[in-house]
Amino acid sequence: MSLMETLLRRITLDGPISVADYMSECLLNPAHGYYTTATAIGAEGDFITAPEISQMFGELLGLALVQAWLDQGRPAPFTLAELGPGRGTLMVDMLRATRAVPGFHDAMELVLIEAAPRLREQQAAALKAHAPRWLPSVEDLPQQPLYLVANEFFDALPIRQFQRDGDQWRERRVGRAEAGETGAATALTLGLGAPAPQPALAHRLDDTRDGDLVEHCEIAMVVTEAIAQRIAEHGGAALVVDYGDWRSLGDTLQALRAKAPADPLEHPGAADLTAHVDFETLCRAARACGCAHTRLTPQGVFLERLGISERARALAAGLDGDPLDQLIAAHRRLTHPEEMGNLFKVLGLYPAQCPPPAGLEK
Ligand code: SAH
């Protein structure tokens, strides 16, 4: 049975499902989920991420975390963790860039959190020299200093969508389209549940009007709390890189299939589904745990502060022809405001008594 058939059957039996349930099924259904079945990431996949564009991205993030570790007095042992490591490229580059730092690799316990078995296999192959351990969830992160990266992880977490109705909210739900309602291409449609109060959205009554749509990611809060608790109590730092902004407004659910935008309801399991990250949610969760956070900083600004242009010049010295053109294009793609430089943001989490991670400001 295809995922579309599975979803239609479930909706017929139980009624319309939340956007979050729909996203979870599409991305992580054990038989048909996008991450469980597809080779999604990389030059041949549906989307290409910053670490797949250039080694410079992982190198600079690695050095920023090492600097935080040095600033905090080289705690040992500590956890080096990545959420949603994809093909493992970011961590490979981070580890190569940090191997010359005395004591860092010796004191590190490398931990990965990855839901998709096929990607876990790719990560195991890429990182076999470093004996990583996979944990089922962030709740299982050891109670010790934590240095963590997450690139394009939070945008894959399921969101719920709510439309304001007076002082209440109606949840958007995925239901079955009536014959003829949406044409032949899709059998799913979006509807609205009954109005209900939503305490988690109390702060959004200030900046929305009747009919506005907001998104809420409960899992992002839970994940951030687990990270922030470790950092506040034991030390460490986290670098979260993703697209989104301080506060998301409107429908940001999007599907990408074969590098082209698609209808999020049309190809369940066969398209990547993401939503903009509402960084305010992460910051509120961090503060609630007594963990400090940096200003939200555009990726381009962050990478420039960490010296990406110097690194690019050093790499360019040995190149000419196509490889040189590719390096120049990669630098531009990662940093230019019209490419990833502005759309992607970086947030740092760190202990309140320590300086913020390199490249970021209090
Ligand atoms: N960070 C990588 C991959 C980004 S794609 C890169 O930058 O290239 C998103 C990653 O998060 C994939 O590895 C996906 O399988 C993983 N992922 C998505 N939802 C997850 C979840 N709920 N728990 C653990 N991993 C998840």
Short mmCIF file of C-alpha atoms and ligand atoms in Angstrom, two decimals:
data_model
loop_
_atom_site.label_atom_id
_atom_site.label_comp_id
_atom_site.label_asym_id
_atom_site.label_seq_id
_atom_site.Cartn_x
_atom_site.Cartn_y
_atom_site.Cartn_z
CA MET A 1 0.00 0.00 0.00
CA SER A 2 1.40 3.45 -0.91
CA LEU A 3 1.72 6.15 1.72
CA MET A 4 -1.11 8.07 0.02
CA GLU A 5 -3.36 5.01 0.43
CA THR A 6 -2.26 4.54 4.05
CA LEU A 7 -3.03 8.17 4.86
CA LEU A 8 -6.42 8.10 3.11
CA ARG A 9 -7.38 4.96 5.02
CA ARG A 10 -6.33 6.49 8.34
CA ILE A 11 -8.27 9.69 7.61
CA THR A 12 -11.35 7.71 6.62
CA LEU A 13 -11.21 5.78 9.90
CA ASP A 14 -10.11 8.50 12.34
CA GLY A 15 -10.85 11.80 10.61
CA PRO A 16 -8.47 14.53 9.42
CA ILE A 17 -4.94 14.57 10.88
CA SER A 18 -2.80 17.47 12.04
CA VAL A 19 -0.16 18.93 9.74
CA ALA A 20 2.41 17.59 12.25
CA ASP A 21 1.12 14.03 11.91
CA TYR A 22 1.10 14.42 8.15
CA MET A 23 4.71 15.70 8.15
CA SER A 24 5.89 12.88 10.45
CA GLU A 25 4.36 10.25 8.21
CA CYS A 26 5.76 11.80 5.03
CA LEU A 27 9.29 12.16 6.39
CA LEU A 28 9.75 9.19 8.70
CA ASN A 29 7.16 6.49 7.97
CA PRO A 30 9.25 3.31 8.37
CA ALA A 31 8.29 1.93 4.94
CA HIS A 32 7.64 5.02 2.84
CA GLY A 33 9.08 8.07 4.64
CA TYR A 34 11.14 10.49 2.61
CA TYR A 35 14.22 10.21 4.83
CA THR A 36 13.77 6.48 5.38
CA THR A 37 13.68 5.61 1.68
CA ALA A 38 15.29 8.33 -0.43
CA THR A 39 18.82 9.40 -1.06
CA ALA A 40 17.63 12.91 -0.61
CA ILE A 41 20.66 14.96 0.26
CA GLY A 42 23.63 16.00 -1.86
CA ALA A 43 24.41 16.94 -5.42
CA GLU A 44 22.28 14.11 -6.88
CA GLY A 45 19.47 14.40 -4.34
CA ASP A 46 16.49 16.69 -3.98
CA PHE A 47 18.33 19.34 -2.06
CA ILE A 48 21.89 20.33 -1.32
CA THR A 49 22.87 21.54 2.12
CA ALA A 50 25.68 23.84 3.26
CA PRO A 51 28.13 21.07 4.25
CA GLU A 52 27.56 19.39 0.87
CA ILE A 53 28.37 22.67 -0.89
CA SER A 54 31.81 23.11 0.67
CA GLN A 55 34.13 21.66 3.30
CA MET A 56 34.60 25.23 4.60
CA PHE A 57 31.21 25.15 6.34
CA GLY A 58 32.02 22.18 8.59
CA GLU A 59 35.58 23.32 9.20
CA LEU A 60 34.47 26.70 10.51
CA LEU A 61 31.67 25.29 12.67
CA GLY A 62 34.16 22.80 14.12
CA LEU A 63 36.60 25.56 14.98
CA ALA A 64 33.85 27.64 16.60
CA LEU A 65 32.95 24.70 18.87
CA VAL A 66 36.59 23.99 19.68
CA GLN A 67 37.06 27.63 20.63
CA ALA A 68 34.10 27.34 23.03
CA TRP A 69 35.67 24.19 24.50
CA LEU A 70 39.02 26.00 25.01
CA ASP A 71 37.28 29.08 26.47
CA GLN A 72 35.52 26.82 28.97
CA GLY A 73 38.75 25.25 30.23
CA ARG A 74 38.89 22.08 28.07
CA PRO A 75 36.36 20.00 30.02
CA ALA A 76 36.88 16.23 29.75
CA PRO A 77 35.05 14.08 28.98
CA PHE A 78 32.50 15.93 26.84
CA THR A 79 29.90 15.05 24.24
CA LEU A 80 30.32 16.16 20.65
CA ALA A 81 26.88 15.73 19.12
CA GLU A 82 25.10 16.29 15.85
CA LEU A 83 21.36 16.21 15.24
CA GLY A 84 20.28 14.90 11.83
CA PRO A 85 23.78 14.40 10.38
CA GLY A 86 22.55 13.48 6.87
CA ARG A 87 25.47 11.90 5.01
CA GLY A 88 27.90 12.70 7.82
CA THR A 89 29.76 15.32 5.77
CA LEU A 90 29.51 18.13 8.31
CA MET A 91 30.90 16.00 11.12
CA VAL A 92 33.72 14.63 8.93
CA ASP A 93 34.79 18.21 8.13
CA MET A 94 34.46 19.30 11.77
CA LEU A 95 36.61 16.42 12.97
CA ARG A 96 39.30 16.99 10.34
CA ALA A 97 39.50 20.69 11.22
CA THR A 98 39.79 19.99 14.96
CA ARG A 99 42.14 17.01 15.00
CA ALA A 100 45.23 19.14 15.65
CA VAL A 101 43.76 20.71 18.80
CA PRO A 102 45.57 18.96 21.69
CA GLY A 103 43.22 16.85 23.81
CA PHE A 104 40.00 17.61 21.93
CA HIS A 105 39.50 14.28 20.19
CA ASP A 106 40.80 12.35 23.21
CA ALA A 107 38.20 13.88 25.52
CA MET A 108 35.32 13.66 23.05
CA GLU A 109 32.46 11.17 22.98
CA LEU A 110 30.97 11.39 19.50
CA VAL A 111 27.20 11.05 19.51
CA LEU A 112 24.74 11.23 16.60
CA ILE A 113 20.97 11.46 16.61
CA GLU A 114 19.44 10.24 13.37
CA ALA A 115 15.99 8.82 12.72
CA ALA A 116 16.60 7.26 9.30
CA PRO A 117 18.34 3.83 9.25
CA ARG A 118 19.75 4.33 5.75
CA LEU A 119 21.34 7.60 6.72
CA ARG A 120 22.73 6.00 9.89
CA GLU A 121 24.53 3.53 7.62
CA GLN A 122 26.01 6.33 5.54
CA GLN A 123 27.10 8.14 8.71
CA ALA A 124 28.71 4.96 10.04
CA ALA A 125 30.73 4.60 6.84
CA ALA A 126 31.81 8.25 6.77
CA LEU A 127 32.76 8.35 10.45
CA LYS A 128 34.06 4.85 11.17
CA ALA A 129 37.46 6.12 12.27
CA HIS A 130 35.81 8.00 15.14
CA ALA A 131 33.52 5.30 16.59
CA PRO A 132 30.30 7.33 16.83
CA ARG A 133 27.39 6.22 18.98
CA TRP A 134 23.77 6.75 17.92
CA LEU A 135 21.28 7.77 20.56
CA PRO A 136 17.53 7.31 20.10
CA SER A 137 16.73 10.84 21.28
CA VAL A 138 18.16 14.02 22.78
CA GLU A 139 16.78 12.89 26.15
CA ASP A 140 19.55 10.27 26.11
CA LEU A 141 22.41 12.78 25.76
CA PRO A 142 24.88 12.18 28.61
CA GLN A 143 24.83 14.54 31.59
CA GLN A 144 28.19 16.15 30.79
CA PRO A 145 29.44 19.16 28.79
CA LEU A 146 27.75 19.19 25.38
CA TYR A 147 29.06 20.70 22.16
CA LEU A 148 26.42 20.30 19.48
CA VAL A 149 25.61 21.21 15.89
CA ALA A 150 22.35 20.95 13.98
CA ASN A 151 22.20 22.05 10.36
CA GLU A 152 18.83 21.84 8.62
CA PHE A 153 17.51 19.59 11.38
CA PHE A 154 14.88 21.76 13.04
CA ASP A 155 13.21 22.58 9.70
CA ALA A 156 12.39 18.88 9.31
CA LEU A 157 10.56 18.66 12.64
CA PRO A 158 6.78 18.45 12.35
CA ILE A 159 4.84 21.66 12.89
CA ARG A 160 1.20 22.28 13.70
CA GLN A 161 -0.58 25.14 11.98
CA PHE A 162 -3.28 27.29 13.55
CA GLN A 163 -5.56 29.95 12.12
CA ARG A 164 -6.65 32.67 14.50
CA ASP A 165 -10.36 32.93 15.21
CA GLY A 166 -11.11 35.68 17.73
CA ASP A 167 -8.99 34.84 20.77
CA GLN A 168 -8.96 31.17 19.87
CA TRP A 169 -7.31 29.06 17.20
CA ARG A 170 -8.53 26.58 14.62
CA GLU A 171 -6.02 23.87 13.80
CA ARG A 172 -5.32 23.18 10.15
CA ARG A 173 -5.84 19.52 9.33
CA VAL A 174 -5.17 17.29 6.39
CA GLY A 175 -8.33 15.55 5.22
CA ARG A 176 -9.74 13.72 2.24
CA ALA A 177 -10.68 15.80 -0.76
CA GLU A 178 -14.18 15.32 -2.12
CA ALA A 179 -14.22 14.01 -5.70
CA GLY A 180 -13.62 16.92 -8.06
CA GLU A 181 -12.58 19.32 -5.30
CA THR A 182 -8.93 19.58 -6.18
CA GLY A 183 -8.67 17.93 -9.56
CA ALA A 184 -7.23 14.53 -10.27
CA ALA A 185 -3.67 15.09 -9.03
CA THR A 186 -4.31 14.93 -5.30
CA ALA A 187 -6.75 13.25 -2.97
CA LEU A 188 -5.82 15.23 0.14
CA THR A 189 -6.96 18.68 1.15
CA LEU A 190 -6.53 21.13 4.03
CA GLY A 191 -9.37 21.99 6.38
CA LEU A 192 -9.83 23.66 9.78
CA GLY A 193 -10.78 22.14 13.12
CA ALA A 194 -13.10 23.75 15.67
CA PRO A 195 -11.90 26.90 17.51
CA ALA A 196 -10.10 26.16 20.78
CA PRO A 197 -7.80 28.05 23.15
CA GLN A 198 -4.07 27.33 22.70
CA PRO A 199 -2.04 28.35 25.76
CA ALA A 200 1.24 27.77 23.87
CA LEU A 201 0.19 30.48 21.42
CA ALA A 202 -0.78 33.12 24.02
CA HIS A 203 2.12 35.36 22.92
CA ARG A 204 0.87 35.27 19.33
CA LEU A 205 -2.36 37.06 20.21
CA ASP A 206 -0.24 40.25 20.32
CA ASP A 207 1.07 40.17 16.76
CA THR A 208 -1.70 38.48 14.77
CA ARG A 209 -5.15 39.36 13.55
CA ASP A 210 -8.25 37.31 12.88
CA GLY A 211 -7.57 34.84 10.07
CA ASP A 212 -3.75 34.92 10.38
CA LEU A 213 -1.95 31.60 10.32
CA VAL A 214 0.84 30.69 12.76
CA GLU A 215 2.95 27.60 13.16
CA HIS A 216 4.06 25.84 16.30
CA CYS A 217 6.67 23.13 16.71
CA GLU A 218 6.31 21.32 20.02
CA ILE A 219 9.16 18.91 19.33
CA ALA A 220 11.55 21.81 18.73
CA MET A 221 10.82 22.99 22.29
CA VAL A 222 11.41 19.57 23.79
CA VAL A 223 14.65 19.10 21.83
CA THR A 224 15.95 22.54 22.77
CA GLU A 225 15.14 22.00 26.44
CA ALA A 226 17.18 18.80 26.54
CA ILE A 227 20.18 20.54 24.94
CA ALA A 228 19.86 23.72 27.00
CA GLN A 229 19.64 21.80 30.27
CA ARG A 230 22.97 20.04 29.54
CA ILE A 231 24.68 23.27 28.53
CA ALA A 232 23.35 25.27 31.49
CA GLU A 233 24.30 22.60 34.03
CA HIS A 234 27.51 21.13 32.61
CA GLY A 235 28.81 23.66 30.06
CA GLY A 236 29.14 23.43 26.31
CA ALA A 237 27.67 25.21 23.31
CA ALA A 238 25.21 24.53 20.51
CA LEU A 239 25.15 25.94 16.99
CA VAL A 240 21.79 25.71 15.27
CA VAL A 241 21.75 26.64 11.57
CA ASP A 242 18.49 26.71 9.67
CA TYR A 243 16.18 28.77 7.56
CA GLY A 244 13.55 30.75 9.28
CA ASP A 245 13.42 33.84 11.39
CA TRP A 246 12.78 35.12 14.90
CA ARG A 247 9.05 34.59 14.62
CA SER A 248 7.35 32.85 11.74
CA LEU A 249 4.08 34.17 10.40
CA GLY A 250 1.97 32.54 7.72
CA ASP A 251 2.16 29.17 6.01
CA THR A 252 5.79 28.15 5.52
CA LEU A 253 5.23 24.44 4.89
CA GLN A 254 6.98 23.62 1.66
CA ALA A 255 7.74 20.60 -0.45
CA LEU A 256 10.76 20.05 -2.65
CA ARG A 257 10.92 17.26 -5.19
CA ALA A 258 13.82 16.80 -7.61
CA LYS A 259 15.06 20.31 -6.67
CA ALA A 260 11.71 21.91 -7.66
CA PRO A 261 8.92 23.22 -5.42
CA ALA A 262 5.94 20.86 -5.23
CA ASP A 263 2.49 20.80 -3.62
CA PRO A 264 3.04 19.53 -0.04
CA LEU A 265 -0.06 17.33 -0.30
CA GLU A 266 0.69 15.78 -3.66
CA HIS A 267 3.54 13.32 -3.16
CA PRO A 268 3.47 12.07 0.43
CA GLY A 269 6.79 10.37 1.16
CA ALA A 270 8.30 11.29 -2.20
CA ALA A 271 9.04 14.97 -1.54
CA ASP A 272 11.01 16.72 1.17
CA LEU A 273 8.77 18.66 3.55
CA THR A 274 10.09 21.49 5.68
CA ALA A 275 8.85 24.53 7.55
CA HIS A 276 10.67 27.67 8.57
CA VAL A 277 12.17 27.50 12.04
CA ASP A 278 10.57 29.83 14.56
CA PHE A 279 13.77 30.67 16.45
CA GLU A 280 11.89 32.49 19.19
CA THR A 281 10.49 29.11 20.28
CA LEU A 282 14.03 27.75 20.67
CA CYS A 283 15.16 30.83 22.62
CA ARG A 284 12.19 30.68 24.98
CA ALA A 285 12.89 27.00 25.65
CA ALA A 286 16.60 27.71 26.26
CA ARG A 287 15.89 30.59 28.65
CA ALA A 288 13.43 28.45 30.61
CA CYS A 289 16.36 26.10 31.32
CA GLY A 290 18.70 28.91 32.42
CA CYS A 291 20.74 28.68 29.20
CA ALA A 292 21.86 31.83 27.35
CA HIS A 293 21.32 32.32 23.63
CA THR A 294 23.01 34.57 21.11
CA ARG A 295 21.41 36.97 18.68
CA LEU A 296 20.00 35.35 15.60
CA THR A 297 22.73 35.94 13.02
CA PRO A 298 22.61 35.54 9.23
CA GLN A 299 24.73 32.60 8.06
CA GLY A 300 26.75 34.84 5.72
CA VAL A 301 27.71 37.22 8.54
CA PHE A 302 28.57 34.32 10.85
CA LEU A 303 30.83 32.60 8.28
CA GLU A 304 32.55 35.87 7.36
CA ARG A 305 33.29 36.56 11.03
CA LEU A 306 34.80 33.10 11.34
CA GLY A 307 37.10 33.80 8.39
CA ILE A 308 35.51 31.99 5.44
CA SER A 309 37.09 34.38 2.94
CA GLU A 310 40.60 33.74 4.31
CA ARG A 311 39.92 30.01 4.24
CA ALA A 312 38.65 30.26 0.66
CA ARG A 313 41.79 32.18 -0.39
CA ALA A 314 44.00 29.53 1.22
CA LEU A 315 42.17 26.72 -0.59
CA ALA A 316 42.20 28.71 -3.85
CA ALA A 317 45.99 28.99 -3.81
CA GLY A 318 46.34 25.39 -5.00
CA LEU A 319 43.56 25.48 -7.61
CA ASP A 320 42.75 26.73 -11.09
CA GLY A 321 40.17 26.04 -13.80
CA ASP A 322 36.92 24.31 -12.83
CA PRO A 323 37.86 23.50 -9.22
CA LEU A 324 38.71 27.17 -8.64
CA ASP A 325 35.42 28.29 -10.19
CA GLN A 326 33.57 25.78 -7.98
CA LEU A 327 35.27 27.10 -4.86
CA ILE A 328 34.36 30.68 -5.72
CA ALA A 329 30.77 29.64 -6.43
CA ALA A 330 30.58 27.71 -3.13
CA HIS A 331 31.85 30.68 -1.14
CA ARG A 332 29.25 32.89 -2.79
CA ARG A 333 26.48 30.38 -2.29
CA LEU A 334 27.15 30.00 1.43
CA THR A 335 27.56 33.70 2.19
CA HIS A 336 25.86 35.95 -0.36
CA PRO A 337 22.67 37.62 0.91
CA GLU A 338 20.81 36.58 -2.25
CA GLU A 339 21.85 32.95 -1.85
CA MET A 340 22.02 31.19 1.55
CA GLY A 341 23.72 34.06 3.37
CA ASN A 342 20.60 35.75 4.64
CA LEU A 343 17.87 33.11 4.42
CA PHE A 344 19.79 30.83 6.77
CA LYS A 345 20.30 31.94 10.35
CA VAL A 346 22.61 30.82 13.12
CA LEU A 347 21.67 30.67 16.78
CA GLY A 348 24.13 29.82 19.54
CA LEU A 349 23.27 28.39 22.96
CA TYR A 350 25.87 28.74 25.73
CA PRO A 351 26.21 28.89 29.51
CA ALA A 352 25.19 32.31 30.87
CA GLN A 353 28.54 32.79 32.66
CA CYS A 354 30.65 32.14 29.51
CA PRO A 355 31.33 34.18 26.35
CA PRO A 356 29.07 33.43 23.36
CA PRO A 357 30.44 31.08 20.67
CA ALA A 358 32.79 32.65 18.09
CA GLY A 359 31.06 34.51 15.28
CA LEU A 360 27.96 35.24 17.36
CA GLU A 361 26.95 38.03 19.73
CA LYS A 362 25.18 38.14 23.02
N1 SAH B 1 22.47 18.03 8.60
C1 SAH B 1 22.54 17.38 7.31
C2 SAH B 1 21.19 16.78 6.85
C3 SAH B 1 19.99 17.69 6.87
S1 SAH B 1 18.51 16.84 6.37
C4 SAH B 1 23.09 18.34 6.28
O1 SAH B 1 23.20 19.51 6.59
O2 SAH B 1 23.39 17.91 5.16
C5 SAH B 1 17.71 16.48 7.91
C6 SAH B 1 18.36 15.37 8.71
O3 SAH B 1 17.64 15.21 9.92
C7 SAH B 1 18.36 14.02 8.05
O4 SAH B 1 19.52 13.34 8.43
C8 SAH B 1 17.10 13.38 8.64
O5 SAH B 1 17.04 12.00 8.52
C9 SAH B 1 17.21 13.85 10.07
N2 SAH B 1 15.94 13.87 10.81
C10 SAH B 1 14.78 14.43 10.42
N3 SAH B 1 13.85 14.33 11.39
C11 SAH B 1 14.46 13.71 12.44
C12 SAH B 1 14.03 13.31 13.74
N4 SAH B 1 12.80 13.56 14.17
N5 SAH B 1 14.92 12.70 14.55
C13 SAH B 1 16.20 12.46 14.13
N6 SAH B 1 16.64 12.80 12.90
C14 SAH B 1 15.80 13.41 12.06
#
